[in-house]
PDB file of C-alpha atoms in Angstrom:
ATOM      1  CA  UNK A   1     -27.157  -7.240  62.967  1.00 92.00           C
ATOM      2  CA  UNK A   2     -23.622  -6.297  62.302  1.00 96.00           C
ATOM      3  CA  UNK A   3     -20.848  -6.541  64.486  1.00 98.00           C
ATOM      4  CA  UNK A   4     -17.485  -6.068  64.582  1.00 98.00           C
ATOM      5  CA  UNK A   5     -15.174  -7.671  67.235  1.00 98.00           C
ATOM      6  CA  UNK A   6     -11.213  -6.780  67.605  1.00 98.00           C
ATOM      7  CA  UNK A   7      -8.164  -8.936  68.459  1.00 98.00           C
ATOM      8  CA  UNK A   8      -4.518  -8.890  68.611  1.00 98.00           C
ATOM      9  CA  UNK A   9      -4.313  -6.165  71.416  1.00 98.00           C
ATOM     10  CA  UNK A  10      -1.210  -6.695  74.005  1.00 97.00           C
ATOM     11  CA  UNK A  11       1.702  -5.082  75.461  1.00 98.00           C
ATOM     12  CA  UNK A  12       5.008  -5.033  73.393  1.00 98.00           C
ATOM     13  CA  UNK A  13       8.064  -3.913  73.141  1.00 98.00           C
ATOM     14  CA  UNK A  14       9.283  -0.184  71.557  1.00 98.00           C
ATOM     15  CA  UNK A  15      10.444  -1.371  67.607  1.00 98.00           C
ATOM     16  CA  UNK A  16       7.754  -4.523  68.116  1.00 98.00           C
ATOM     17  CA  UNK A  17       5.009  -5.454  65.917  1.00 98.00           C
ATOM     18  CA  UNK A  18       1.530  -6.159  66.293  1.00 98.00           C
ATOM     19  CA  UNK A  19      -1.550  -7.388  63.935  1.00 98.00           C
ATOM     20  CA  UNK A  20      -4.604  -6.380  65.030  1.00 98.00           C
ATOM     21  CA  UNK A  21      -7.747  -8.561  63.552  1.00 98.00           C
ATOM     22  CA  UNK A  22     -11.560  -7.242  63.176  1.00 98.00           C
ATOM     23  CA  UNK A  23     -13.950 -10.104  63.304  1.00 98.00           C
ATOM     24  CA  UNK A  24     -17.145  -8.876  61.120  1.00 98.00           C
ATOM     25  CA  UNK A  25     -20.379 -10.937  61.466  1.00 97.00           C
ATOM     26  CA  UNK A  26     -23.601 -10.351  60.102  1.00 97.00           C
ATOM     27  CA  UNK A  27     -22.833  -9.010  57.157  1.00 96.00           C
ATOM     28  CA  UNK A  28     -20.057  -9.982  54.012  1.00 96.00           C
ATOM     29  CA  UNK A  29     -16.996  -7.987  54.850  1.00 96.00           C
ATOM     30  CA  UNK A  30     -16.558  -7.245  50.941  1.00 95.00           C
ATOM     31  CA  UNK A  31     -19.846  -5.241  51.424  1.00 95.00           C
ATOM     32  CA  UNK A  32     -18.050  -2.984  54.205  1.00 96.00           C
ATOM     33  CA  UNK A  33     -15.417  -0.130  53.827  1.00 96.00           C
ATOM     34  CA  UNK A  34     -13.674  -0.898  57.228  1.00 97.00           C
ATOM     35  CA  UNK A  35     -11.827   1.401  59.865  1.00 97.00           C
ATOM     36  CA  UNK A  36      -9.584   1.775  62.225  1.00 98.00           C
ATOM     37  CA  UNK A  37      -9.414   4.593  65.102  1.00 98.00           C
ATOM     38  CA  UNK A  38      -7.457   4.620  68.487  1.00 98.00           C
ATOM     39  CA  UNK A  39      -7.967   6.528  71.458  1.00 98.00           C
ATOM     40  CA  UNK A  40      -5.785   7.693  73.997  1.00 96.00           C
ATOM     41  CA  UNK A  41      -6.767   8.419  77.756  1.00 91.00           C
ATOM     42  CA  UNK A  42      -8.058  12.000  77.791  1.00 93.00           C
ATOM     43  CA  UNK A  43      -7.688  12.415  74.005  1.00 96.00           C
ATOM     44  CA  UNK A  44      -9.667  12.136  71.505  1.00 96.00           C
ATOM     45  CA  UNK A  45     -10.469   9.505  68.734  1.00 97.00           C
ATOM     46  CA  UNK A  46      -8.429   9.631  66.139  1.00 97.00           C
ATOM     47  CA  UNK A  47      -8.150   7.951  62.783  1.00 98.00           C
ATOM     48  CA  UNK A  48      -5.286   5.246  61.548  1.00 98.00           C
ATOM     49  CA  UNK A  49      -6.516   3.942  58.423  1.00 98.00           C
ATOM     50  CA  UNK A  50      -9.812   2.670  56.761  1.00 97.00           C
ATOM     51  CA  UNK A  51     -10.125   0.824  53.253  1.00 96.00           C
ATOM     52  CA  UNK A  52     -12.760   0.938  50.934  1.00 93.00           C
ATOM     53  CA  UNK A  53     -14.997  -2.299  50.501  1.00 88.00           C
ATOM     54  CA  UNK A  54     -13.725  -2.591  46.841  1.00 83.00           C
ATOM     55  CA  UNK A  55     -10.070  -3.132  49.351  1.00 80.00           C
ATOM     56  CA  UNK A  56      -8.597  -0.752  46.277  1.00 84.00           C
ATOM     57  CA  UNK A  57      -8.643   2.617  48.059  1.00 92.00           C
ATOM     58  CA  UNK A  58      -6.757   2.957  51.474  1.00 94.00           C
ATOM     59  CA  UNK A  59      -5.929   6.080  53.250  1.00 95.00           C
ATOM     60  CA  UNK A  60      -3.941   6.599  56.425  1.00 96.00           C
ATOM     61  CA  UNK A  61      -3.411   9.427  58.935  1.00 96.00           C
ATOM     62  CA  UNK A  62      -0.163  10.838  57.296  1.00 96.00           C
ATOM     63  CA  UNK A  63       2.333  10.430  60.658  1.00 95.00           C
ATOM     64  CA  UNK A  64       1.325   6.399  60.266  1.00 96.00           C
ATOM     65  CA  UNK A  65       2.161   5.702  56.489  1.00 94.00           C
ATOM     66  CA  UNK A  66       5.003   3.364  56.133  1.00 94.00           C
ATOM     67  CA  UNK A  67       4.627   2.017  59.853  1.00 98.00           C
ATOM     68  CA  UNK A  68       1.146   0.685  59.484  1.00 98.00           C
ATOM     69  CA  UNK A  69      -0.670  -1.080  56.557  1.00 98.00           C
ATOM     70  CA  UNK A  70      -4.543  -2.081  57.118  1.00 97.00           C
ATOM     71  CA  UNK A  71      -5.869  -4.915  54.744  1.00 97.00           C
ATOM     72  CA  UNK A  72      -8.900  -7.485  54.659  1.00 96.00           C
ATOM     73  CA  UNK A  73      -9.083 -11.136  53.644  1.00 96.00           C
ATOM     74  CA  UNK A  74     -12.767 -11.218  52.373  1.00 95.00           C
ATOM     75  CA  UNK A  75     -13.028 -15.157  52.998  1.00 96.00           C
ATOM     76  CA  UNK A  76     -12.276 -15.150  56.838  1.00 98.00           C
ATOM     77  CA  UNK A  77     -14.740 -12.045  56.938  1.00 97.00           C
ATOM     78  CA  UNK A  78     -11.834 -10.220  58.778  1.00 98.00           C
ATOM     79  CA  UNK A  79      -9.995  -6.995  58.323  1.00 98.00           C
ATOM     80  CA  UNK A  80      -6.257  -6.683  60.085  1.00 98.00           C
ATOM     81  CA  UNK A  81      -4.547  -3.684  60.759  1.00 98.00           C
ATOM     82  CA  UNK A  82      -0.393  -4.677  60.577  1.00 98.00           C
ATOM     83  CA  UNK A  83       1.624  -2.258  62.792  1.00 98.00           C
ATOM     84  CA  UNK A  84       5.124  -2.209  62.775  1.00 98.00           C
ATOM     85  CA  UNK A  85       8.089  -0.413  64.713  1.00 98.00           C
ATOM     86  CA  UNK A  86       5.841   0.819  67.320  1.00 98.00           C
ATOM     87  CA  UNK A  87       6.375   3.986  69.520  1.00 98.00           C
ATOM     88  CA  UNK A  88       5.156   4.125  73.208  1.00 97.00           C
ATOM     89  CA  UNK A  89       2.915   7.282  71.622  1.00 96.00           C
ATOM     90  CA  UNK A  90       1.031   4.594  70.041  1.00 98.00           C
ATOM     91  CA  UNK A  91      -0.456   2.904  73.313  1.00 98.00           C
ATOM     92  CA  UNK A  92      -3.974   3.281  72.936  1.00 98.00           C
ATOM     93  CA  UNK A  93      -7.490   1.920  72.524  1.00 98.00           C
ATOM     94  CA  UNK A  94      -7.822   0.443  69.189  1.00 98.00           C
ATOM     95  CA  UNK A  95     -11.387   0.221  67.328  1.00 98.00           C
ATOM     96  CA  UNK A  96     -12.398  -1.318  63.770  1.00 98.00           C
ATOM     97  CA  UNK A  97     -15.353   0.155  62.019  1.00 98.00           C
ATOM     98  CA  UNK A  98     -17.255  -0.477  59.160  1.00 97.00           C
ATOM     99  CA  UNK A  99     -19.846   1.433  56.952  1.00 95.00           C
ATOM    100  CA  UNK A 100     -22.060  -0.085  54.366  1.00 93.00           C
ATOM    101  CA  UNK A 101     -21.068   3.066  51.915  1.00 86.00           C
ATOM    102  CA  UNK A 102     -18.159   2.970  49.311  1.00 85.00           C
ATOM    103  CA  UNK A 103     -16.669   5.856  51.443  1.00 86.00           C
ATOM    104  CA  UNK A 104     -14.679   8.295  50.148  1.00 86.00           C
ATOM    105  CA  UNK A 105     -10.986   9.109  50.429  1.00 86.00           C
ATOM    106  CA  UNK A 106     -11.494  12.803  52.396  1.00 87.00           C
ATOM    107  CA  UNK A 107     -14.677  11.285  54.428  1.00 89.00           C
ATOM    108  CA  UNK A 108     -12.302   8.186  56.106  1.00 91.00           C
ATOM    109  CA  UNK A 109     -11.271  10.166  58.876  1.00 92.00           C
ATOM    110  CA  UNK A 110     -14.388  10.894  59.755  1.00 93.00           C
ATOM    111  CA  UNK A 111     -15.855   8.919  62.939  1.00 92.00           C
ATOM    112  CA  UNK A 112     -19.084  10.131  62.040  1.00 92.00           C
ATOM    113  CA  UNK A 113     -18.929   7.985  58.735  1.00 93.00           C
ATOM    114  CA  UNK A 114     -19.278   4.526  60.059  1.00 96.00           C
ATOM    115  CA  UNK A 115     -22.303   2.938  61.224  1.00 96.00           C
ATOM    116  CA  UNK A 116     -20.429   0.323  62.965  1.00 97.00           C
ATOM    117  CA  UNK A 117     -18.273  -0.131  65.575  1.00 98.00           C
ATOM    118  CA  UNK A 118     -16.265  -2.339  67.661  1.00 98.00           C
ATOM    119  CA  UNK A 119     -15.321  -2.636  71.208  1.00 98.00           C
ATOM    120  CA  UNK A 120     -11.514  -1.754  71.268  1.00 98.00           C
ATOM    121  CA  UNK A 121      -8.522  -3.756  72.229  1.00 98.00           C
ATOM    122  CA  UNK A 122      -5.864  -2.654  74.122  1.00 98.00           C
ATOM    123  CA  UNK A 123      -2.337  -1.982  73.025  1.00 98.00           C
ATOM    124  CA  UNK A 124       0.374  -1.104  75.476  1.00 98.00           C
ATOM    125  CA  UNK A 125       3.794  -0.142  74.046  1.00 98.00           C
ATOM    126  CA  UNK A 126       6.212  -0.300  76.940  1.00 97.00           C
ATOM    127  CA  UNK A 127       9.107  -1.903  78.188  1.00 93.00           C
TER     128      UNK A 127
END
């Protein structure tokens, strides 16, 4: 059984920096293209970034390129999503998923496209 567990969630600063970490057990994580969504309150889930399991294709929702950079260190079976000179507009549930398929670039963004899922952590960005 897969499963996916996410750190790194807390409340920072406006112009702070967080990493968030995915935890993947049950499976190698170089066998996994992995995800990450967020979700506001009342909105819905929307993509941030996902990597192929090959970690040589990334794609990122296009208002989030340059400000956040997802990545995977295959040894530690754990995925990280680096986010840098946050905006309060980016408080929100975060959630790392992960699909056995070599996923495409156009099918990332797609929530319907992983198999797995985590439970969210929380980041607040707030003075």
């Amino acid at each position: 059984q897969v499963e996916l567990i996410e750190s790194g969630g807390s409340v920072v600063q406006p112009g702070g920096s967080l990493r968030l970490s995915c935890t993947v057990s049950g499976r190698s994580l170089s066998t996994l293209s992995v995800g990450w969504f967020r979700q506001s309150p009342g909105k819905e889930r929307e993509f941030v970034a996902a990597q192929r399991w090959s970690g040589l294709i990334t794609s990122y929702k296009n208002s989030l390129k340059g400000r956040f950079t997802i990545s995977r260190d295959n040894s530690k079976n754990t995925a990280y999503l680096q986010m840098n000179t946050l905006k309060p507009e980016d408080t929100a549930v975060y959630f790392c998923a992960a699909d056995r398929a070599s996923l495409i670039t156009s099918s990332m963004p797609r929530t319907s496209m992983y198999e797995y899922w985590g439970r969210g952590t929380q980041v607040t960005v707030s003075y």
